Amino acid sequence: MTAQDFMTILDSKSLAEVLREYPLGRDFLANFRLNNLAQELTFSQALLEVEEEALAEFGLDRMGALKDFAEFLKQFTPQENLLAEVKSITIIGGWNKAKTPETISLTISAGEIISIVGPTGSGKSRLLNDIECLAQGDTLTGRTILVNGAELEDIQRFEMEGKLVAQLSQNMNFVMDLTVREFLEMHAKCRLTPNVNEVVAICFQCANQLAGEKFSENTLVTQLSGGQSRALMIADTAFMSDSPIILIDEIENAGINRRKAIALLAKREKIIFLSTHDPLLALSAHKRIIIKNGGIAKVIEISEAEKESLGIIENLDNTMQRLRTALRSGEVICMRDLRESSS
Amino acid sequence: MKLITVAGPPSSGKTSVILKLIGAMNRAPGGIGVVKFDCLTSFDNLSYEEAGIPVQTGFSGKICPDHYFVSNIEDAVQWGVQSGFELLITESAGLCNRCSPYIKGILSVCVIDNLSGVNTPRKIGPMLKYADIVVVTKGDIVSQAEREVFAFNIRQVNSAGKVVFVNGITGQGAFILAKYLRQARDIQSLRDTRLRFTTPAAVCSYCTGEIKIGAPYQMGMMKKMEFKQV
């Protein structure tokens, strides 16, 4: 539907009918202090009751308000989603800081997990930046990122409006003063999700499975522990975010089942990049990109041998977890605790 | 010369974004200049000077910052043209949330930050509504969900504008912003161009220095609140 179609609707139906069909329209009215319009009239008729000066404060006149309302309804009516169509991305090498060409072409499909490793300052962020802006040989690294095997026009890159990539890092916090339930509902509303209750319930349940310590729907998001916050962010990203690509920057151990979390995202057919030095996470990935001197030095496919060591690493990790829990609950650590795990 | 106007609430990250933007534009030194419009004091000129960017700072003082902007913008453009800049960026703080120092036909950027609260975009008004590009900063410290809700609230107020996330510290996002801003039109002067929105109307006794409170001292353009009986 075009904005013109919505203008026709606004002119032929009463405001009450329009709002029944497009409840989000209430937000538009609230944004321009028009919440008290007579609902039995059409928008334009109801607007005649409003003083022109009140509209002018928002830089609007009556015709402009009608046009803006139509544009708003168009913007927030679900349309075909470009992002859902992202099935793969391909990284075509550019060059490193010494201008040595990177001889790689790596295609990553939905559901794949790629870890990125390398010393601090080696160029991990640059690679993540290239992916985020869908570099077309025009960034410092000269890399090209293809989506579904095709190059992108600049206009398509702008259209993505940062929605291509969702990010998750250890530094992130919730700043909203809302309960977990209100928070999830608000996000669902923004995503124009039709079955809000269902999605919110799944998200909440899943976040609780990932978190070490359980939390309730009525907890304020700002009061969640680090682990709980991370768990909620991951569940939310998995079930509510549109973005087909997820960039994860180190998730710490505490209070969250990291492997489960990453597996959940992969199951949702996302493309996952993990910047991590945590052996457990790095070896849980399918491939590993090694960054050196600003360039991709190597891509290692996780071998069977590496996967075998995963079991032992997991035991070590569990031991550390158990020691943490023991310390937290005031116990004294003894050698037996350590031996138990290695057997 | 191309001209871009940047506005945004105080401390939203305008200067950081402009510095990263200039970095991403990859131009010869001296090719890009900045005019900073501020109210009382500003320390941003130091950041620009440090980066080797020619900068002029103007303080509106007791004059409405918007009126000050409009009455000086043409001179700013002439300064830019005479200095041989390829690009001039103006930076101004929107202090009353109503300000919208945007000009028809000139690319306009509004900078707001994720920490200011999810409903802030719905409260800012013309400064956000009339921007061609809305740059969102400080996204690296809030959750993905809050970023999405924030962007959604921006689109509610400004459906036509583009939303770009820029990290003012690492510069992430500045590249794509720079690319977009290359579309800015070449101009030699702003004479006879128009503002996108009127500046705040204010010719009352208090504009001219009155400080006493009470009806006898109130003259000129006034707007009175309506108080309902409880």
Coordinates of C-alpha atoms in Angstrom, one line a residue:
Chain A
M1 CA 0.0 0.0 0.0
T2 CA 1.2 3.5 -0.8
A3 CA 0.9 6.6 1.3
Q4 CA -1.8 7.7 -1.1
D5 CA -3.8 4.6 -0.3
F6 CA -3.6 5.5 3.4
M7 CA -4.7 9.0 2.7
T8 CA -7.8 7.6 1.0
I9 CA -8.4 5.4 4.1
L10 CA -8.0 8.3 6.4
D11 CA -10.5 10.3 4.4
S12 CA -13.1 7.6 4.2
K13 CA -13.1 6.0 7.6
S14 CA -13.7 7.4 11.0
L15 CA -10.6 7.9 13.2
A16 CA -12.0 5.2 15.6
E17 CA -12.1 2.7 12.7
V18 CA -8.6 3.6 11.6
L19 CA -7.2 3.2 15.1
R20 CA -8.9 -0.1 15.5
E21 CA -7.2 -1.4 12.4
Y22 CA -3.9 0.4 13.0
P23 CA -3.5 0.7 16.8
L24 CA 0.0 2.1 16.4
G25 CA -1.7 5.3 15.0
R26 CA -2.3 6.3 18.6
D27 CA 1.5 6.9 18.9
F28 CA 1.4 9.3 15.9
L29 CA -1.4 11.3 17.5
A30 CA 0.4 11.4 20.9
N31 CA 3.6 12.6 19.3
F32 CA 1.7 15.7 18.0
R33 CA -0.4 16.1 21.1
L34 CA -3.5 15.1 19.1
N35 CA -4.8 12.4 21.5
N36 CA -8.1 14.1 22.1
L37 CA -9.4 14.3 18.6
A38 CA -13.1 13.4 18.1
Q39 CA -12.9 9.7 17.1
E40 CA -16.3 9.5 15.3
L41 CA -15.0 11.9 12.6
T42 CA -12.5 11.3 9.9
F43 CA -9.0 12.5 10.8
S44 CA -9.3 15.6 8.6
Q45 CA -12.7 16.6 10.0
A46 CA -11.5 16.1 13.5
L47 CA -8.4 18.2 12.8
L48 CA -10.6 21.2 12.0
E49 CA -11.3 21.5 15.7
V50 CA -7.6 21.9 16.4
E51 CA -6.1 25.4 16.4
E52 CA -3.7 25.9 13.5
E53 CA -1.2 27.4 16.0
A54 CA -1.1 24.1 17.9
L55 CA -0.2 22.3 14.7
A56 CA 2.3 24.9 13.7
E57 CA 4.3 24.3 16.9
F58 CA 5.2 21.0 15.4
G59 CA 5.8 22.5 12.0
L60 CA 2.6 21.1 10.6
D61 CA -0.5 22.4 8.9
R62 CA -3.7 20.4 8.4
M63 CA -2.8 19.0 5.0
G64 CA 0.8 18.3 6.2
A65 CA -0.6 16.4 9.2
L66 CA -2.8 14.2 7.0
K67 CA 0.2 13.5 4.7
D68 CA 2.4 12.7 7.7
F69 CA -0.2 10.4 9.2
A70 CA -0.5 8.5 6.0
E71 CA 3.3 8.2 5.7
F72 CA 3.4 7.0 9.3
L73 CA 0.8 4.3 8.7
K74 CA 2.7 3.1 5.6
Q75 CA 6.0 3.0 7.4
F76 CA 4.6 0.9 10.2
T77 CA 2.6 -1.6 8.2
P78 CA 4.6 -4.8 7.9
Q79 CA 6.0 -5.2 4.4
E80 CA 8.1 -7.7 2.6
N81 CA 11.3 -8.1 4.5
L82 CA 14.6 -7.8 2.7
L83 CA 16.5 -8.9 5.7
A84 CA 14.7 -12.3 5.9
E85 CA 16.1 -13.0 2.5
V86 CA 19.8 -12.9 3.6
K87 CA 20.9 -16.6 3.2
S88 CA 24.6 -16.1 3.0
I89 CA 27.4 -13.5 3.0
T90 CA 30.7 -13.8 1.3
I91 CA 33.9 -12.1 2.4
I92 CA 36.3 -11.4 -0.5
G93 CA 39.7 -10.5 0.7
G94 CA 41.3 -7.1 0.3
W95 CA 44.7 -6.4 1.9
N96 CA 46.4 -6.2 5.3
K97 CA 48.3 -3.2 6.8
A98 CA 51.4 -4.1 4.8
K99 CA 49.3 -4.0 1.6
T100 CA 49.8 -7.8 1.2
P101 CA 46.7 -9.2 -0.5
E102 CA 44.4 -11.4 1.5
T103 CA 43.8 -14.4 -0.7
I104 CA 40.5 -15.5 0.6
S105 CA 36.9 -15.8 -0.4
L106 CA 34.8 -17.1 2.4
T107 CA 31.1 -17.8 2.1
I108 CA 29.1 -18.1 5.3
S109 CA 25.5 -19.5 5.4
A110 CA 22.7 -18.9 7.8
G111 CA 23.1 -21.0 10.9
E112 CA 26.9 -21.0 10.7
I113 CA 29.1 -19.8 13.5
I114 CA 32.4 -18.2 12.8
S115 CA 34.9 -17.2 15.5
I116 CA 37.4 -14.4 14.9
V117 CA 40.7 -14.5 16.9
G118 CA 43.8 -12.4 16.9
P119 CA 45.7 -10.1 19.3
T120 CA 44.3 -6.8 20.4
G121 CA 44.7 -4.2 17.7
S122 CA 45.2 -6.8 15.0
G123 CA 42.1 -5.8 13.0
K124 CA 39.2 -7.8 14.4
S125 CA 37.0 -4.7 14.7
R126 CA 37.9 -3.6 11.2
L127 CA 36.6 -6.9 9.9
L128 CA 33.4 -6.5 11.9
N129 CA 33.0 -2.9 10.6
D130 CA 33.5 -4.1 7.0
I131 CA 30.6 -6.6 7.5
E132 CA 28.4 -4.0 9.1
C133 CA 28.8 -1.4 6.4
L134 CA 28.8 -4.1 3.7
A135 CA 32.1 -2.9 2.3
Q136 CA 32.3 -2.9 -1.5
G137 CA 36.0 -2.5 -1.9
D138 CA 35.7 1.1 -0.7
T139 CA 36.9 0.8 2.9
L140 CA 40.5 0.9 4.1
T141 CA 40.9 -2.9 3.9
G142 CA 39.6 -3.1 0.3
R143 CA 37.4 -6.0 1.2
T144 CA 34.1 -6.8 -0.5
I145 CA 31.1 -8.3 1.3
L146 CA 28.6 -10.0 -0.9
V147 CA 25.0 -10.8 0.2
N148 CA 23.5 -13.9 -1.3
G149 CA 26.5 -13.9 -3.7
A150 CA 25.8 -10.5 -5.1
E151 CA 27.4 -7.1 -4.8
L152 CA 25.3 -4.2 -3.4
E153 CA 24.4 -0.8 -4.7
D154 CA 25.1 2.1 -2.3
I155 CA 21.4 2.7 -2.0
Q156 CA 20.8 -0.8 -0.8
R157 CA 23.5 -0.4 1.8
F158 CA 21.7 2.8 3.1
E159 CA 18.4 1.0 3.0
M160 CA 19.6 -1.6 5.5
E161 CA 19.8 1.3 8.0
G162 CA 21.9 -0.7 10.4
K163 CA 19.3 -3.4 10.6
L164 CA 21.5 -6.0 9.0
V165 CA 23.7 -6.6 12.0
A166 CA 22.7 -7.1 15.6
Q167 CA 25.4 -6.7 18.2
L168 CA 26.0 -8.1 21.6
S169 CA 28.9 -7.3 23.9
Q170 CA 30.0 -7.5 27.4
N171 CA 29.7 -3.7 27.8
M172 CA 26.0 -3.5 27.0
N173 CA 23.5 -2.7 29.7
F174 CA 19.8 -2.1 29.9
V175 CA 19.0 1.5 30.6
M176 CA 15.2 1.4 30.4
D177 CA 13.2 1.6 33.6
L178 CA 10.9 -1.3 32.7
T179 CA 10.1 -4.8 34.0
V180 CA 11.2 -7.7 31.9
R181 CA 7.7 -8.3 30.6
E182 CA 7.1 -4.6 29.7
F183 CA 10.5 -4.5 28.0
L184 CA 9.8 -7.5 25.9
E185 CA 6.3 -6.2 25.0
M186 CA 7.7 -2.9 24.0
H187 CA 10.3 -4.5 21.7
A188 CA 7.6 -6.8 20.2
K189 CA 5.4 -3.8 19.5
C190 CA 8.3 -2.1 17.6
R191 CA 8.8 -5.2 15.6
L192 CA 5.1 -5.1 14.7
T193 CA 4.8 -8.7 16.0
P194 CA 1.2 -9.9 15.6
N195 CA 1.3 -12.5 18.4
V196 CA 2.9 -10.4 21.1
N197 CA 2.0 -12.6 24.1
E198 CA 3.3 -15.8 22.5
V199 CA 6.7 -14.3 21.5
V200 CA 7.1 -12.6 24.9
A201 CA 6.5 -15.9 26.6
I202 CA 9.0 -17.8 24.5
C203 CA 11.7 -15.1 25.0
F204 CA 11.1 -15.1 28.7
Q205 CA 11.3 -18.8 29.1
C206 CA 14.3 -19.1 26.9
A207 CA 16.2 -16.4 28.7
N208 CA 15.5 -18.2 32.0
Q209 CA 16.9 -21.4 30.6
L210 CA 20.1 -19.7 29.6
A211 CA 20.6 -17.8 32.8
G212 CA 22.2 -19.5 35.8
E213 CA 19.9 -17.8 38.3
K214 CA 16.2 -17.6 37.4
F215 CA 14.3 -14.3 37.3
S216 CA 10.7 -13.3 37.1
E217 CA 8.7 -11.3 34.5
N218 CA 8.3 -8.5 37.1
T219 CA 12.0 -7.9 37.7
L220 CA 13.2 -4.5 36.4
V221 CA 15.6 -5.0 33.6
T222 CA 18.1 -2.7 35.3
Q223 CA 18.2 -5.0 38.3
L224 CA 19.1 -8.1 36.4
S225 CA 22.6 -9.6 37.1
G226 CA 25.2 -9.6 34.4
G227 CA 24.4 -13.2 33.4
Q228 CA 20.7 -12.6 33.5
S229 CA 21.0 -9.5 31.3
R230 CA 23.1 -11.3 28.8
A231 CA 20.6 -14.2 28.8
L232 CA 17.7 -11.9 28.1
M233 CA 19.6 -10.0 25.4
I234 CA 20.4 -13.2 23.6
A235 CA 16.9 -14.6 23.8
D236 CA 15.5 -11.3 22.7
T237 CA 18.0 -11.2 19.8
A238 CA 17.1 -14.7 18.8
F239 CA 13.3 -14.3 18.8
M240 CA 12.7 -10.7 18.2
S241 CA 15.5 -9.1 16.2
D242 CA 15.2 -8.9 12.5
S243 CA 18.9 -8.8 11.9
P244 CA 20.2 -11.9 10.0
I245 CA 23.8 -11.3 11.2
I246 CA 24.9 -11.2 14.8
L247 CA 28.3 -9.9 16.0
I248 CA 29.2 -11.1 19.4
D249 CA 32.1 -9.6 21.3
E250 CA 33.2 -11.9 24.2
I251 CA 30.5 -13.2 26.5
E252 CA 31.9 -13.7 29.9
N253 CA 31.5 -16.9 31.8
A254 CA 29.5 -15.7 34.7
G255 CA 25.9 -16.8 35.1
I256 CA 25.1 -17.8 31.5
N257 CA 25.3 -21.0 29.5
R258 CA 27.4 -19.6 26.6
R259 CA 27.4 -22.7 24.4
K260 CA 23.6 -23.0 24.7
A261 CA 23.2 -19.3 23.9
I262 CA 25.3 -19.5 20.7
A263 CA 23.6 -22.7 19.6
L264 CA 20.2 -21.0 20.1
L265 CA 21.1 -18.1 17.8
A266 CA 22.4 -20.5 15.2
K267 CA 19.3 -22.6 15.3
R268 CA 17.3 -19.4 14.5
E269 CA 19.2 -19.4 11.2
K270 CA 21.4 -16.4 12.0
I271 CA 24.9 -15.9 10.7
I272 CA 27.1 -15.5 13.8
F273 CA 30.5 -13.9 14.3
L274 CA 32.1 -14.4 17.6
S275 CA 35.1 -12.3 18.5
T276 CA 36.5 -14.4 21.4
H277 CA 39.5 -16.0 23.0
D278 CA 37.5 -18.4 25.0
P279 CA 38.5 -21.9 23.8
L280 CA 35.1 -23.3 24.6
L281 CA 33.4 -20.8 22.3
A282 CA 36.1 -20.7 19.6
L283 CA 36.0 -24.4 19.2
S284 CA 32.2 -24.5 19.2
A285 CA 32.2 -22.5 16.0
H286 CA 32.3 -24.1 12.5
K287 CA 35.3 -22.1 11.3
R288 CA 37.8 -19.7 12.8
I289 CA 39.2 -16.6 11.1
I290 CA 42.7 -15.7 12.2
I291 CA 43.5 -12.0 12.0
K292 CA 47.1 -10.7 11.9
N293 CA 48.5 -7.3 11.0
G294 CA 45.1 -6.0 9.9
G295 CA 44.4 -8.8 7.5
I296 CA 42.8 -12.3 7.5
A297 CA 45.8 -14.5 7.8
K298 CA 44.0 -17.9 7.7
V299 CA 40.7 -19.6 8.0
I300 CA 40.7 -22.8 10.0
E301 CA 37.9 -25.3 9.7
I302 CA 37.4 -26.8 13.1
S303 CA 38.8 -30.4 12.8
E304 CA 37.5 -33.6 14.4
A305 CA 40.6 -33.5 16.6
E306 CA 39.8 -30.1 17.8
K307 CA 36.2 -31.1 18.4
E308 CA 37.4 -34.0 20.5
S309 CA 39.3 -31.7 22.8
L310 CA 36.0 -29.8 23.3
G311 CA 34.8 -32.4 25.8
I312 CA 37.8 -31.9 28.1
I313 CA 37.6 -28.1 27.8
E314 CA 34.0 -28.4 28.8
N315 CA 34.9 -30.4 31.9
L316 CA 37.5 -27.8 32.8
D317 CA 34.9 -25.1 32.3
N318 CA 32.4 -27.0 34.4
T319 CA 35.0 -27.3 37.2
M320 CA 35.6 -23.5 37.2
Q321 CA 31.9 -23.0 37.3
R322 CA 31.5 -25.4 40.2
L323 CA 34.3 -23.7 42.1
R324 CA 32.7 -20.3 41.5
T325 CA 29.4 -21.6 42.8
A326 CA 31.1 -23.2 45.8
L327 CA 32.9 -19.9 46.7
R328 CA 29.7 -18.0 46.3
S329 CA 27.9 -20.2 48.8
G330 CA 30.7 -19.9 51.4
E331 CA 32.2 -23.4 50.9
V332 CA 35.9 -24.3 51.4
I333 CA 37.6 -25.5 48.3
C334 CA 39.6 -28.8 48.6
M335 CA 41.5 -30.9 46.1
R336 CA 38.7 -33.4 45.8
D337 CA 36.6 -30.7 44.0
L338 CA 39.3 -30.5 41.3
R339 CA 39.8 -34.3 40.9
E340 CA 36.1 -35.0 40.5
S341 CA 36.1 -33.0 37.2
S342 CA 39.1 -34.6 35.6
S343 CA 37.8 -38.1 36.1
Chain B
M1 CA 31.6 24.1 -1.6
K2 CA 29.3 21.6 0.1
L3 CA 27.5 22.4 3.3
I4 CA 26.2 20.1 6.0
T5 CA 24.4 21.3 9.1
V6 CA 24.6 19.2 12.3
A7 CA 22.4 19.7 15.3
G8 CA 21.6 17.8 18.4
P9 CA 21.1 18.0 22.2
P10 CA 24.1 18.9 24.4
S11 CA 26.5 16.1 24.9
S12 CA 24.9 13.8 22.4
G13 CA 28.2 13.4 20.6
K14 CA 28.0 15.9 17.8
T15 CA 31.7 16.8 17.9
S16 CA 32.9 13.2 18.2
V17 CA 30.7 12.2 15.2
I18 CA 31.9 15.1 13.1
L19 CA 35.6 14.3 13.9
K20 CA 35.1 10.6 13.0
L21 CA 33.1 11.7 9.9
I22 CA 35.9 14.0 8.7
G23 CA 38.4 11.1 9.3
A24 CA 36.3 8.8 7.2
M25 CA 36.0 11.3 4.4
N26 CA 39.8 10.9 3.8
R27 CA 40.4 14.4 2.4
A28 CA 43.5 16.5 2.3
P29 CA 44.1 18.6 5.4
G30 CA 42.4 22.0 5.3
G31 CA 39.8 20.8 2.8
I32 CA 37.1 20.6 5.5
G33 CA 36.2 23.4 7.9
V34 CA 33.8 23.6 10.9
V35 CA 31.7 26.4 12.3
K36 CA 30.6 25.7 15.9
F37 CA 27.6 27.6 17.2
D38 CA 27.3 27.5 20.9
C39 CA 25.7 29.4 23.7
L40 CA 28.1 30.4 26.5
T41 CA 31.3 28.3 26.4
S42 CA 32.6 25.6 24.2
F43 CA 35.7 23.4 24.4
D44 CA 35.1 21.6 21.2
N45 CA 37.3 24.0 19.2
L46 CA 40.2 22.4 21.0
S47 CA 39.3 18.9 19.7
Y48 CA 39.0 20.3 16.2
E49 CA 42.3 22.2 16.4
E50 CA 44.0 19.1 17.7
A51 CA 42.8 17.3 14.7
G52 CA 44.1 20.0 12.4
I53 CA 40.7 21.1 11.3
P54 CA 40.1 24.8 10.7
V55 CA 37.3 25.9 13.1
Q56 CA 35.4 29.1 14.0
T57 CA 33.4 29.3 17.2
G58 CA 30.5 31.7 17.8
F59 CA 28.6 32.3 21.1
S60 CA 25.0 33.4 21.0
G61 CA 25.2 34.6 24.6
K62 CA 21.9 36.4 25.4
I63 CA 20.5 35.9 21.9
C64 CA 18.3 32.9 21.0
P65 CA 20.7 30.3 19.6
D66 CA 18.5 29.7 16.6
H67 CA 18.2 33.4 15.7
Y68 CA 21.9 33.7 16.1
F69 CA 22.4 30.7 13.8
V70 CA 20.2 32.1 11.0
S71 CA 21.8 35.6 11.2
N72 CA 25.3 34.2 10.9
I73 CA 25.0 31.2 8.6
E74 CA 25.5 33.1 5.3
D75 CA 28.7 34.7 6.7
A76 CA 29.8 31.3 7.8
V77 CA 29.3 30.0 4.2
Q78 CA 31.3 33.0 2.8
W79 CA 34.1 32.2 5.3
G80 CA 34.1 28.6 4.0
V81 CA 34.1 29.6 0.4
Q82 CA 36.9 32.1 0.9
S83 CA 39.0 29.6 2.8
G84 CA 38.8 27.3 -0.1
F85 CA 37.0 24.4 1.7
E86 CA 35.5 21.5 -0.2
L87 CA 33.1 21.0 2.7
L88 CA 31.9 23.1 5.5
I89 CA 30.1 21.5 8.5
T90 CA 28.2 23.6 11.0
E91 CA 27.6 22.3 14.5
S92 CA 24.9 23.8 16.7
A93 CA 23.4 22.7 20.0
G94 CA 19.7 22.5 20.1
L95 CA 19.0 23.7 23.6
C96 CA 15.2 24.1 23.7
N97 CA 14.4 20.9 21.8
R98 CA 12.4 23.0 19.4
C99 CA 15.4 24.3 17.5
S100 CA 15.8 23.1 14.0
P101 CA 18.6 25.0 12.3
Y102 CA 18.0 23.2 9.0
I103 CA 17.8 24.9 5.6
K104 CA 15.9 23.6 2.6
G105 CA 18.2 21.9 0.1
I106 CA 21.1 21.6 2.5
L107 CA 21.8 18.2 4.0
S108 CA 20.8 18.1 7.7
V109 CA 22.0 15.8 10.4
C110 CA 20.5 15.4 13.9
V111 CA 22.7 13.6 16.5
I112 CA 21.0 12.0 19.4
D113 CA 22.2 9.3 21.9
N114 CA 20.8 6.1 23.0
L115 CA 21.3 6.9 26.7
S116 CA 18.8 9.8 26.6
G117 CA 15.9 7.5 27.1
V118 CA 13.7 5.6 24.6
N119 CA 11.0 8.2 24.5
T120 CA 13.3 11.1 23.8
P121 CA 12.9 10.9 20.1
R122 CA 9.2 11.5 20.5
K123 CA 9.9 14.7 22.6
I124 CA 12.6 16.4 20.5
G125 CA 10.3 17.9 17.8
P126 CA 11.4 19.7 14.6
M127 CA 15.1 19.2 15.2
L128 CA 14.5 15.5 14.7
K129 CA 11.5 15.7 12.5
Y130 CA 13.2 17.8 9.8
A131 CA 16.6 16.0 9.7
D132 CA 17.6 14.1 6.5
I133 CA 19.8 11.8 8.6
V134 CA 19.5 10.9 12.2
V135 CA 22.8 9.7 13.7
V136 CA 22.4 7.6 16.9
T137 CA 25.4 7.5 19.2
K138 CA 26.4 5.5 22.3
G139 CA 24.8 2.4 20.9
D140 CA 27.7 0.3 22.1
I141 CA 26.6 0.4 25.7
V142 CA 22.9 -0.3 25.5
S143 CA 21.2 -3.6 24.5
Q144 CA 20.4 -4.4 20.9
A145 CA 16.7 -4.3 21.8
E146 CA 16.9 -0.8 23.2
R147 CA 18.7 0.3 20.0
E148 CA 15.9 -1.1 18.0
V149 CA 13.2 0.5 20.1
F150 CA 15.0 3.8 19.9
A151 CA 15.3 3.7 16.1
F152 CA 11.6 2.8 16.0
N153 CA 10.7 5.8 18.0
I154 CA 12.8 8.0 15.7
R155 CA 11.0 6.6 12.6
Q156 CA 7.7 7.4 14.3
V157 CA 8.6 11.1 14.3
N158 CA 10.7 11.2 11.2
S159 CA 9.5 8.6 8.7
A160 CA 11.4 9.9 5.8
G161 CA 14.9 10.3 7.3
K162 CA 17.6 7.8 7.4
V163 CA 18.8 6.4 10.7
V164 CA 22.6 5.7 11.0
F165 CA 24.3 4.3 14.1
V166 CA 27.7 5.8 14.7
N167 CA 30.1 5.0 17.5
G168 CA 31.8 8.3 18.4
I169 CA 34.8 6.5 20.1
T170 CA 35.7 3.8 17.5
G171 CA 34.2 5.5 14.5
Q172 CA 32.1 2.5 13.6
G173 CA 29.4 3.6 11.3
A174 CA 31.1 6.8 10.3
F175 CA 32.2 5.4 6.9
I176 CA 28.7 4.8 5.7
L177 CA 27.6 8.2 7.0
A178 CA 30.4 9.8 5.1
K179 CA 29.4 8.0 2.0
Y180 CA 25.9 9.2 2.3
L181 CA 26.8 12.8 3.0
R182 CA 28.8 12.9 -0.3
Q183 CA 25.4 13.7 -1.9
A184 CA 25.5 17.1 -0.3
R185 CA 24.8 19.8 -2.9
D186 CA 27.5 22.4 -4.0
I187 CA 26.7 25.9 -3.1
Q188 CA 28.3 29.4 -3.3
S189 CA 25.9 31.2 -1.1
L190 CA 22.7 30.7 0.9
R191 CA 21.1 34.0 0.0
D192 CA 17.3 33.5 -0.6
T193 CA 17.3 29.9 0.6
R194 CA 14.8 29.1 3.4
L195 CA 14.7 27.5 6.8
R196 CA 12.8 24.3 7.0
F197 CA 11.0 25.6 10.1
T198 CA 10.4 28.9 11.8
T199 CA 12.8 29.8 14.6
P200 CA 11.2 30.3 18.1
A201 CA 9.0 33.4 18.2
A202 CA 10.1 35.6 21.0
V203 CA 9.8 39.3 21.1
C204 CA 8.7 40.0 24.7
S205 CA 10.0 42.2 27.5
Y206 CA 12.1 39.3 28.8
C207 CA 14.0 39.1 25.5
T208 CA 15.1 42.6 25.9
G209 CA 16.4 42.2 29.4
E210 CA 13.4 42.5 31.8
I211 CA 14.0 40.5 34.9
K212 CA 11.0 41.3 37.2
I213 CA 8.2 38.8 37.6
G214 CA 4.5 39.7 37.3
A215 CA 1.8 40.8 34.8
P216 CA 2.8 44.5 34.6
Y217 CA 6.3 43.6 33.3
Q218 CA 5.1 41.1 30.7
M219 CA 4.8 42.7 27.3
G220 CA 5.0 41.6 23.7
M221 CA 4.5 37.9 22.5
M222 CA 3.3 35.9 25.5
K223 CA 1.9 32.5 25.8
K224 CA 0.0 31.8 29.0
M225 CA -0.6 28.4 30.6
E226 CA -4.2 27.3 31.3
F227 CA -4.7 26.1 34.9
K228 CA -7.8 24.1 35.5
Q229 CA -9.6 24.1 38.8
V230 CA -8.8 20.9 40.9

